[in-house]
Structures are given as structure tokens and as C-alpha cells.
Amino acid sequence: MKLKIVLEPSDEGGFTVFVPALPGCVSEGETREEALANIREAIELYLEPSESELSSVPGSKVEELVV
């Protein structure tokens, strides 16, 4: 999956980064590399469905599968 991000220098130093396609998905870091690593983690968490969302489907069961 490819997502566009916006990386901006912060007034206080470091960088702020956000994903326009994912409202509220924002992170920051002291360096560009740290900000990019942090937004990558934020995206993963943003896209991960919660167990309550998954279990709301009748007959569904939450399991993990390692591929």
C-alpha cells in the first residue's frame, strides 16, 4: 500500500508528519528518519481493526495468522 505523507519542520525543532488520506494520523520525530519511522508505526496502528470492530459481526472470531 502506498500513502502520501506530508513532512513539515516543526517550529520547536524536529518534524511533524501526517497522512492526508487518514484523518488524525499524525506523528513527529526529532529527525526526518525518526519522524518517518514513527508515522509508519502510526499508519499500521490506524489501519489495524480493533477486536471490538471484528467481533461485531455475528459468528466471527478474532484470530491471528502469521504469514
Short mmCIF file of C-alpha atoms in Angstrom, two decimals:
data_model
loop_
_atom_site.label_atom_id
_atom_site.label_comp_id
_atom_site.label_asym_id
_atom_site.label_seq_id
_atom_site.Cartn_x
_atom_site.Cartn_y
_atom_site.Cartn_z
CA MET A 1 0.00 0.00 0.00
CA LYS A 2 1.29 3.45 -0.89
CA LEU A 3 0.15 6.51 1.03
CA LYS A 4 1.22 10.10 0.56
CA ILE A 5 2.54 11.82 3.66
CA VAL A 6 3.31 15.44 4.48
CA LEU A 7 6.55 16.04 6.38
CA GLU A 8 6.99 19.53 7.83
CA PRO A 9 9.67 21.08 10.03
CA SER A 10 8.25 21.93 13.46
CA ASP A 11 8.62 25.39 14.95
CA GLU A 12 10.02 23.78 18.11
CA GLY A 13 12.50 21.67 16.14
CA GLY A 14 12.18 18.22 14.65
CA PHE A 15 9.47 17.25 12.20
CA THR A 16 5.72 16.72 12.14
CA VAL A 17 4.29 14.26 9.65
CA PHE A 18 0.71 13.41 8.72
CA VAL A 19 -1.25 11.31 6.25
CA PRO A 20 -3.95 13.31 4.42
CA ALA A 21 -5.85 10.13 3.48
CA LEU A 22 -6.05 9.02 7.13
CA PRO A 23 -7.65 11.80 9.22
CA GLY A 24 -5.97 12.16 12.60
CA CYS A 25 -2.96 10.03 11.65
CA VAL A 26 -0.16 12.34 12.81
CA SER A 27 3.26 11.78 14.33
CA GLU A 28 6.54 13.57 14.89
CA GLY A 29 10.22 12.98 15.45
CA GLU A 30 13.43 14.80 16.27
CA THR A 31 14.94 13.78 12.91
CA ARG A 32 13.45 13.12 9.49
CA GLU A 33 14.23 9.40 9.87
CA GLU A 34 12.62 9.20 13.30
CA ALA A 35 9.50 11.02 12.06
CA LEU A 36 9.19 8.61 9.13
CA ALA A 37 9.60 5.57 11.38
CA ASN A 38 7.00 6.97 13.78
CA ILE A 39 4.44 7.68 11.06
CA ARG A 40 4.95 4.18 9.66
CA GLU A 41 4.01 2.77 13.07
CA ALA A 42 1.08 5.20 13.38
CA ILE A 43 -0.25 4.09 9.97
CA GLU A 44 -0.04 0.43 10.97
CA LEU A 45 -1.96 1.11 14.17
CA TYR A 46 -4.50 3.31 12.38
CA LEU A 47 -5.27 0.60 9.82
CA GLU A 48 -5.37 -2.27 12.33
CA PRO A 49 -9.00 -3.10 13.09
CA SER A 50 -9.88 -3.36 16.76
CA GLU A 51 -11.17 -6.63 18.19
CA SER A 52 -14.49 -4.95 19.00
CA GLU A 53 -14.91 -3.98 15.33
CA LEU A 54 -14.17 -7.52 14.22
CA SER A 55 -16.31 -9.24 16.84
CA SER A 56 -19.35 -7.12 15.97
CA VAL A 57 -20.00 -9.43 13.01
CA PRO A 58 -22.25 -12.31 14.16
CA GLY A 59 -20.40 -15.62 14.18
CA SER A 60 -16.99 -14.01 13.76
CA LYS A 61 -13.95 -14.99 15.76
CA VAL A 62 -10.73 -12.97 16.11
CA GLU A 63 -7.61 -14.99 15.37
CA GLU A 64 -4.05 -14.19 14.35
CA LEU A 65 -2.30 -15.69 11.35
CA VAL A 66 1.41 -15.32 10.71
CA VAL A 67 2.28 -15.47 7.03
#
